[in-house]
Amino acid sequence: MYRLDIAEVADRSGYAPSTLRYYEKRGLIASDGRHGLRRQYDDSVLTRLGLIALGQTAGFSLDQIAQFMEPNGESFQLDRDDLHNQADKLHRKAKELAATAHLLEHIAKCTAPSHMGCPRFRKLLKDALNARGSSHT
Amino acid sequence: MYRLDIAEVADRSGYAPSTLRYYEKRGLIASDGRHGLRRQYDDSVLTRLGLIALGQTAGFSLDQIAQFMEPNGESFQLDRDDLHNQADKLHRKAKELAATAHLLEHIAKCTAPSHMGCPRFRKLLKDALNARGSSHT
DNA sequence: GTTTGACCTAAAGCTGACTTCAAGTTGCAC
DNA sequence: GTGCAACTTGAAGTCAGCTTTAGGTCAAAC
């Protein structure tokens, strides 16, 4: 239970002080006291920030992350269904990105004199539009 | 060389009319004439929109996409290095997402009474912060 | 006791990709 | 010739997640 002031938290977490204040406004973290005007934190804030960072890389919004976390301390509530859903989403997104990457590589390698001369490329163009169209329905 | 009015282009491309006007302002597409006030398009605009959609799923910004495309018609310039770079980026991003997905699944499955009781989880929290820190350098 | 530098606040600004708004114009059906 | 739906315009608004700005306050070093 060390006390840290905002500059230390910023250093150790990699989050800018302005971000820490912003997170406080959003209810994601809480300072527990002041030294003069300066916010002081309990070192458990670093755990919370770790959770936030994790949530962010997992693609959750700050609002969602706020909901997972208990108002104080290091504990939090993760719904297993939410986790599976998000994992699915990430897996799908990962596959989509990998597919697109392969596509870009094909375009780079393709020796047709003009890209439009490559039938595979023309099909890809159509698919790109169709993917848009169907995602609306 | 069919002429299409904006509503048809919107229907066939899946892009909203407001988006088409926006793209025109950004220089991504061009209308070639009016019927009254209404924009008319050559059907090559659909190819261009296909390219735009493709570029978007590949993670390029509208500005980047604009640079690839010749001012008019269906042709465009894709730098092979750019393509490889972007493909690399996408591959890396895909891996990162997949890793995060696995992580979420572990959290969902982990039977430790509290998440903080799981050593693997505590390590993940640290890593999440460290990943942030090091990406700044 | 004054300077300094790091913090404080509320509010506004930023980015990217659009959408929405208010007010105006048009072609076409009746 | 009148109504109306679908377009037109420029400007402003939206979203998320921050950062920046302007003006203020404070603890500690000198």
Short mmCIF file of C-alpha atoms (C1' of nucleotides) in Angstrom, two decimals:
data_model
loop_
_atom_site.label_atom_id
_atom_site.label_comp_id
_atom_site.label_asym_id
_atom_site.label_seq_id
_atom_site.Cartn_x
_atom_site.Cartn_y
_atom_site.Cartn_z
CA MET A 1 0.00 0.00 0.00
CA TYR A 2 2.46 2.59 -1.16
CA ARG A 3 1.24 6.02 -1.97
CA LEU A 4 2.15 7.37 -5.31
CA ASP A 5 1.60 10.77 -6.72
CA ILE A 6 0.25 11.27 -10.15
CA ALA A 7 3.63 11.73 -11.79
CA GLU A 8 4.84 8.38 -10.49
CA VAL A 9 1.69 6.65 -11.59
CA ALA A 10 2.09 8.22 -15.01
CA ASP A 11 5.69 7.03 -15.22
CA ARG A 12 4.99 3.53 -14.05
CA SER A 13 1.84 2.99 -16.07
CA GLY A 14 2.74 4.76 -19.28
CA TYR A 15 -0.50 6.74 -19.11
CA ALA A 16 -0.20 10.51 -19.36
CA PRO A 17 -1.32 12.52 -16.33
CA SER A 18 -4.08 14.04 -18.41
CA THR A 19 -5.28 10.55 -19.17
CA LEU A 20 -5.28 9.62 -15.51
CA ARG A 21 -7.41 12.64 -14.71
CA TYR A 22 -9.65 11.74 -17.60
CA TYR A 23 -10.02 8.18 -16.33
CA GLU A 24 -10.87 9.52 -12.92
CA LYS A 25 -13.64 11.62 -14.42
CA ARG A 26 -14.89 8.54 -16.22
CA GLY A 27 -14.92 6.61 -12.97
CA LEU A 28 -12.25 4.13 -13.97
CA ILE A 29 -9.79 4.96 -11.27
CA ALA A 30 -9.88 7.00 -8.07
CA SER A 31 -7.25 9.03 -6.32
CA ASP A 32 -7.31 8.82 -2.57
CA GLY A 33 -6.13 12.09 -1.22
CA ARG A 34 -4.07 15.07 -2.19
CA HIS A 35 -0.70 16.47 -1.41
CA GLY A 36 -1.54 20.10 -1.82
CA LEU A 37 -3.49 19.91 -5.02
CA ARG A 38 -1.70 16.86 -6.31
CA ARG A 39 -3.52 13.63 -6.50
CA GLN A 40 -2.14 10.75 -4.51
CA TYR A 41 -2.81 7.18 -5.37
CA ASP A 42 -2.70 3.87 -3.62
CA ASP A 43 -0.48 1.49 -5.59
CA SER A 44 -3.50 -0.69 -6.33
CA VAL A 45 -4.23 1.87 -9.03
CA LEU A 46 -1.50 0.21 -11.06
CA THR A 47 -3.46 -3.03 -11.05
CA ARG A 48 -6.53 -1.16 -12.17
CA LEU A 49 -4.58 0.48 -14.94
CA GLY A 50 -3.30 -2.93 -15.94
CA LEU A 51 -6.88 -4.12 -16.20
CA ILE A 52 -7.76 -1.08 -18.24
CA ALA A 53 -4.84 -1.66 -20.61
CA LEU A 54 -5.83 -5.28 -20.93
CA GLY A 55 -9.43 -4.33 -21.63
CA GLN A 56 -8.31 -1.88 -24.24
CA THR A 57 -6.17 -4.33 -26.14
CA ALA A 58 -9.06 -6.74 -25.92
CA GLY A 59 -11.18 -4.18 -27.74
CA PHE A 60 -13.53 -3.17 -24.96
CA SER A 61 -14.65 0.43 -24.67
CA LEU A 62 -13.89 2.43 -21.57
CA ASP A 63 -17.54 2.23 -20.61
CA GLN A 64 -17.46 -1.54 -20.80
CA ILE A 65 -14.26 -1.69 -18.81
CA ALA A 66 -15.79 0.55 -16.18
CA GLN A 67 -18.65 -1.90 -15.85
CA PHE A 68 -16.33 -4.84 -15.27
CA MET A 69 -14.51 -3.17 -12.48
CA GLU A 70 -15.74 -2.82 -8.96
CA PRO A 71 -15.86 0.81 -7.88
CA ASN A 72 -12.76 0.38 -5.72
CA GLY A 73 -9.75 -1.77 -5.16
CA GLU A 74 -8.33 -4.45 -7.38
CA SER A 75 -11.29 -6.70 -7.88
CA PHE A 76 -13.56 -6.89 -10.91
CA GLN A 77 -16.32 -8.92 -12.42
CA LEU A 78 -15.87 -10.55 -15.76
CA ASP A 79 -18.85 -12.25 -17.26
CA ARG A 80 -17.74 -15.46 -18.92
CA ASP A 81 -20.18 -15.03 -21.77
CA ASP A 82 -18.90 -11.54 -22.46
CA LEU A 83 -15.40 -12.93 -22.54
CA HIS A 84 -16.29 -15.70 -24.97
CA ASN A 85 -18.16 -13.28 -27.16
CA GLN A 86 -15.28 -10.88 -27.27
CA ALA A 87 -12.83 -13.71 -27.91
CA ASP A 88 -14.99 -14.78 -30.85
CA LYS A 89 -15.07 -11.27 -32.19
CA LEU A 90 -11.33 -11.01 -31.94
CA HIS A 91 -10.85 -14.35 -33.65
CA ARG A 92 -13.10 -13.32 -36.51
CA LYS A 93 -11.37 -9.98 -36.82
CA ALA A 94 -8.00 -11.69 -36.79
CA LYS A 95 -9.05 -13.98 -39.60
CA GLU A 96 -10.38 -11.07 -41.61
CA LEU A 97 -7.14 -9.19 -41.21
CA ALA A 98 -5.07 -12.19 -42.17
CA ALA A 99 -7.20 -12.71 -45.26
CA THR A 100 -6.80 -9.07 -46.23
CA ALA A 101 -3.07 -9.32 -45.68
CA HIS A 102 -2.87 -12.28 -48.07
CA LEU A 103 -4.87 -10.32 -50.55
CA LEU A 104 -2.49 -7.39 -50.41
CA GLU A 105 0.38 -9.77 -50.93
CA HIS A 106 -1.30 -11.21 -53.97
CA ILE A 107 -1.75 -7.76 -55.39
CA ALA A 108 1.88 -6.98 -54.76
CA LYS A 109 3.03 -10.18 -56.44
CA CYS A 110 0.57 -10.29 -59.30
CA THR A 111 2.32 -9.82 -62.60
CA ALA A 112 -0.66 -8.81 -64.71
CA PRO A 113 0.38 -5.67 -66.61
CA SER A 114 -2.34 -3.64 -64.88
CA HIS A 115 -4.13 -4.64 -61.71
CA MET A 116 -7.43 -4.42 -63.50
CA GLY A 117 -6.14 -7.03 -65.91
CA CYS A 118 -6.04 -9.61 -63.12
CA PRO A 119 -9.30 -11.50 -62.85
CA ARG A 120 -8.67 -12.35 -59.25
CA PHE A 121 -8.27 -8.70 -58.49
CA ARG A 122 -11.49 -7.76 -60.24
CA LYS A 123 -13.30 -10.34 -58.19
CA LEU A 124 -11.82 -8.92 -55.02
CA LEU A 125 -13.15 -5.51 -55.89
CA LYS A 126 -16.62 -6.87 -56.28
CA ASP A 127 -16.35 -8.75 -53.02
CA ALA A 128 -15.21 -5.65 -51.20
CA LEU A 129 -18.41 -3.87 -52.24
CA ASN A 130 -20.58 -6.88 -51.56
CA ALA A 131 -19.15 -7.24 -48.07
CA ARG A 132 -20.29 -3.68 -47.43
CA GLY A 133 -23.71 -4.20 -48.88
CA SER A 134 -24.49 -7.31 -46.91
CA SER A 135 -23.26 -5.93 -43.63
CA HIS A 136 -26.09 -3.41 -43.83
CA THR A 137 -28.83 -5.98 -43.82
CA MET B 1 -20.49 3.34 -69.75
CA TYR B 2 -23.88 3.55 -68.15
CA ARG B 3 -24.85 6.68 -66.40
CA LEU B 4 -26.13 6.28 -62.92
CA ASP B 5 -27.59 8.83 -60.62
CA ILE B 6 -26.52 9.12 -57.06
CA ALA B 7 -29.35 7.02 -55.69
CA GLU B 8 -28.44 4.11 -57.92
CA VAL B 9 -24.79 4.37 -57.03
CA ALA B 10 -25.77 4.42 -53.37
CA ASP B 11 -27.91 1.32 -53.82
CA ARG B 12 -25.37 -0.61 -55.78
CA SER B 13 -22.36 0.33 -53.70
CA GLY B 14 -23.86 0.29 -50.23
CA TYR B 15 -22.48 3.76 -49.59
CA ALA B 16 -24.95 6.39 -48.41
CA PRO B 17 -25.51 9.37 -50.71
CA SER B 18 -24.06 11.63 -48.06
CA THR B 19 -20.94 9.49 -48.09
CA LEU B 20 -20.69 9.75 -51.86
CA ARG B 21 -20.86 13.52 -51.66
CA TYR B 22 -18.29 13.41 -48.88
CA TYR B 23 -15.97 11.27 -51.00
CA GLU B 24 -16.38 13.69 -53.85
CA LYS B 25 -15.30 16.55 -51.60
CA ARG B 26 -12.31 14.49 -50.54
CA GLY B 27 -11.41 13.88 -54.15
CA LEU B 28 -11.96 10.13 -54.08
CA ILE B 29 -14.65 10.02 -56.70
CA ALA B 30 -16.04 12.44 -59.24
CA SER B 31 -19.51 12.88 -60.65
CA ASP B 32 -19.65 13.72 -64.31
CA GLY B 33 -22.67 15.85 -64.84
CA ARG B 34 -26.00 16.62 -63.32
CA HIS B 35 -29.56 15.84 -64.05
CA GLY B 36 -31.10 18.97 -62.62
CA LEU B 37 -29.18 19.18 -59.41
CA ARG B 38 -28.63 15.47 -59.15
CA ARG B 39 -25.20 14.08 -59.61
CA GLN B 40 -24.76 11.59 -62.41
CA TYR B 41 -22.02 9.05 -62.44
CA ASP B 42 -20.29 6.94 -64.98
CA ASP B 43 -20.46 3.31 -63.91
CA SER B 44 -16.71 3.25 -63.49
CA VAL B 45 -17.42 4.93 -60.18
CA LEU B 46 -18.43 1.51 -58.90
CA THR B 47 -14.94 0.23 -59.55
CA ARG B 48 -13.52 3.17 -57.73
CA LEU B 49 -15.84 2.52 -54.81
CA GLY B 50 -14.74 -1.08 -54.85
CA LEU B 51 -11.16 0.07 -54.56
CA ILE B 52 -12.09 2.37 -51.75
CA ALA B 53 -13.89 -0.43 -49.89
CA LEU B 54 -10.89 -2.67 -50.42
CA GLY B 55 -8.54 0.01 -49.16
CA GLN B 56 -10.68 0.53 -46.12
CA THR B 57 -10.77 -3.10 -45.13
CA ALA B 58 -7.02 -3.15 -45.68
CA GLY B 59 -6.73 -0.41 -43.09
CA PHE B 60 -5.71 2.48 -45.29
CA SER B 61 -7.01 5.95 -44.51
CA LEU B 62 -9.05 7.84 -47.06
CA ASP B 63 -6.10 10.11 -47.67
CA GLN B 64 -3.87 7.16 -48.45
CA ILE B 65 -6.49 5.65 -50.70
CA ALA B 66 -6.83 8.94 -52.53
CA GLN B 67 -3.10 8.87 -53.22
CA PHE B 68 -3.24 5.42 -54.75
CA MET B 69 -5.93 6.33 -57.19
CA GLU B 70 -5.46 8.24 -60.34
CA PRO B 71 -7.63 11.34 -60.42
CA ASN B 72 -9.98 9.75 -62.93
CA GLY B 73 -11.09 6.47 -64.29
CA GLU B 74 -10.48 3.02 -63.00
CA SER B 75 -6.74 2.92 -62.79
CA PHE B 76 -4.58 3.34 -59.74
CA GLN B 77 -1.03 3.07 -58.54
CA LEU B 78 -0.14 0.68 -55.82
CA ASP B 79 3.37 0.78 -54.55
CA ARG B 80 4.54 -2.75 -53.88
CA ASP B 81 6.47 -1.71 -50.80
CA ASP B 82 3.41 -0.02 -49.36
CA LEU B 83 1.46 -3.17 -49.96
CA HIS B 84 4.02 -5.38 -48.27
CA ASN B 85 4.25 -3.00 -45.35
CA GLN B 86 0.54 -2.93 -44.90
CA ALA B 87 0.33 -6.70 -45.23
CA ASP B 88 2.94 -7.00 -42.49
CA LYS B 89 1.02 -4.63 -40.28
CA LEU B 90 -2.14 -6.60 -40.80
CA HIS B 91 -0.39 -9.88 -40.06
CA ARG B 92 1.02 -8.50 -36.85
CA LYS B 93 -2.30 -7.06 -35.84
CA ALA B 94 -3.98 -10.36 -36.61
CA LYS B 95 -1.53 -12.21 -34.40
CA GLU B 96 -2.00 -9.73 -31.61
CA LEU B 97 -5.76 -10.11 -31.80
CA ALA B 98 -5.53 -13.88 -31.81
CA ALA B 99 -3.25 -13.80 -28.79
CA THR B 100 -5.65 -11.52 -26.96
CA ALA B 101 -8.52 -13.80 -27.86
CA HIS B 102 -6.71 -16.78 -26.36
CA LEU B 103 -6.05 -14.74 -23.30
CA LEU B 104 -9.72 -13.90 -22.87
CA GLU B 105 -10.53 -17.55 -23.24
CA HIS B 106 -8.06 -18.43 -20.56
CA ILE B 107 -9.63 -15.88 -18.24
CA ALA B 108 -13.04 -17.33 -18.96
CA LYS B 109 -11.90 -20.86 -18.26
CA CYS B 110 -9.60 -20.22 -15.34
CA THR B 111 -10.97 -21.79 -12.19
CA ALA B 112 -9.03 -19.76 -9.67
CA PRO B 113 -11.54 -18.49 -7.09
CA SER B 114 -10.74 -14.88 -7.98
CA HIS B 115 -8.99 -13.75 -11.14
CA MET B 116 -6.34 -12.09 -9.08
CA GLY B 117 -5.61 -15.47 -7.57
CA CYS B 118 -4.40 -16.73 -10.94
CA PRO B 119 -0.69 -16.16 -11.42
CA ARG B 120 -1.00 -16.25 -15.15
CA PHE B 121 -3.58 -13.52 -14.96
CA ARG B 122 -1.42 -11.32 -12.75
CA LYS B 123 1.37 -11.69 -15.26
CA LEU B 124 -0.95 -10.68 -18.06
CA LEU B 125 -1.83 -7.52 -16.22
CA LYS B 126 1.80 -6.58 -15.90
CA ASP B 127 2.38 -7.33 -19.55
CA ALA B 128 -0.54 -5.18 -20.58
CA LEU B 129 1.05 -2.19 -18.87
CA ASN B 130 4.53 -2.99 -20.11
CA ALA B 131 3.27 -3.23 -23.65
CA ARG B 132 1.99 0.31 -23.28
CA GLY B 133 5.17 1.59 -21.75
CA SER B 134 7.45 0.16 -24.38
CA SER B 135 5.35 1.28 -27.31
CA HIS B 136 6.12 4.82 -26.24
CA THR B 137 9.86 4.50 -26.68
"C1'" DG C 1 9.46 35.56 1.31
"C1'" DT C 2 9.86 34.81 -3.41
"C1'" DT C 3 10.55 32.00 -7.28
"C1'" DT C 4 9.83 27.88 -9.61
"C1'" DG C 5 7.91 23.99 -11.61
"C1'" DA C 6 4.57 20.68 -11.31
"C1'" DC C 7 0.35 20.20 -10.54
"C1'" DC C 8 -4.91 21.88 -10.57
"C1'" DT C 9 -9.63 23.16 -13.11
"C1'" DA C 10 -13.20 23.59 -16.74
"C1'" DA C 11 -13.74 23.98 -21.25
"C1'" DA C 12 -12.46 23.69 -25.77
"C1'" DG C 13 -9.99 21.29 -29.45
"C1'" DC C 14 -8.40 17.21 -32.12
"C1'" DT C 15 -8.75 13.03 -35.45
"C1'" DG C 16 -11.29 10.34 -39.00
"C1'" DA C 17 -15.12 9.21 -41.23
"C1'" DC C 18 -19.17 10.30 -41.60
"C1'" DT C 19 -24.27 12.00 -40.64
"C1'" DT C 20 -27.56 15.44 -39.76
"C1'" DC C 21 -29.60 19.88 -40.20
"C1'" DA C 22 -32.00 23.82 -42.21
"C1'" DA C 23 -33.13 25.89 -46.06
"C1'" DG C 24 -33.32 25.76 -51.05
"C1'" DT C 25 -34.04 23.70 -55.91
"C1'" DT C 26 -35.60 20.42 -59.21
"C1'" DG C 27 -37.88 17.02 -62.36
"C1'" DC C 28 -41.80 14.57 -62.88
"C1'" DA C 29 -46.60 12.91 -62.05
"C1'" DC C 30 -51.01 14.53 -61.82
"C1'" DG D 1 -49.50 24.69 -62.70
"C1'" DT D 2 -49.08 22.50 -58.43
"C1'" DG D 3 -47.48 19.10 -55.18
"C1'" DC D 4 -43.97 16.41 -53.61
"C1'" DA D 5 -40.16 13.38 -53.12
"C1'" DA D 6 -35.57 13.38 -53.78
"C1'" DC D 7 -32.08 15.64 -54.45
"C1'" DT D 8 -28.87 20.11 -53.42
"C1'" DT D 9 -25.79 23.21 -50.23
"C1'" DG D 10 -22.59 24.64 -46.30
"C1'" DA D 11 -22.22 24.19 -41.72
"C1'" DA D 12 -22.61 21.96 -37.67
"C1'" DG D 13 -22.94 17.69 -35.00
"C1'" DT D 14 -21.41 12.79 -33.66
"C1'" DC D 15 -18.36 9.28 -31.65
"C1'" DA D 16 -14.20 7.74 -28.66
"C1'" DG D 17 -10.49 8.74 -26.37
"C1'" DC D 18 -7.73 11.79 -25.38
"C1'" DT D 19 -4.80 16.41 -25.39
"C1'" DT D 20 -4.42 21.25 -25.12
"C1'" DT D 21 -5.29 25.74 -23.37
"C1'" DA D 22 -5.80 29.47 -20.14
"C1'" DG D 23 -5.67 30.86 -15.91
"C1'" DG D 24 -4.95 29.44 -11.05
"C1'" DT D 25 -2.69 27.16 -6.75
"C1'" DC D 26 0.63 25.15 -4.09
"C1'" DA D 27 5.05 22.85 -1.71
"C1'" DA D 28 9.53 23.06 -1.59
"C1'" DA D 29 14.09 25.11 -2.81
"C1'" DC D 30 16.62 29.14 -2.38
#
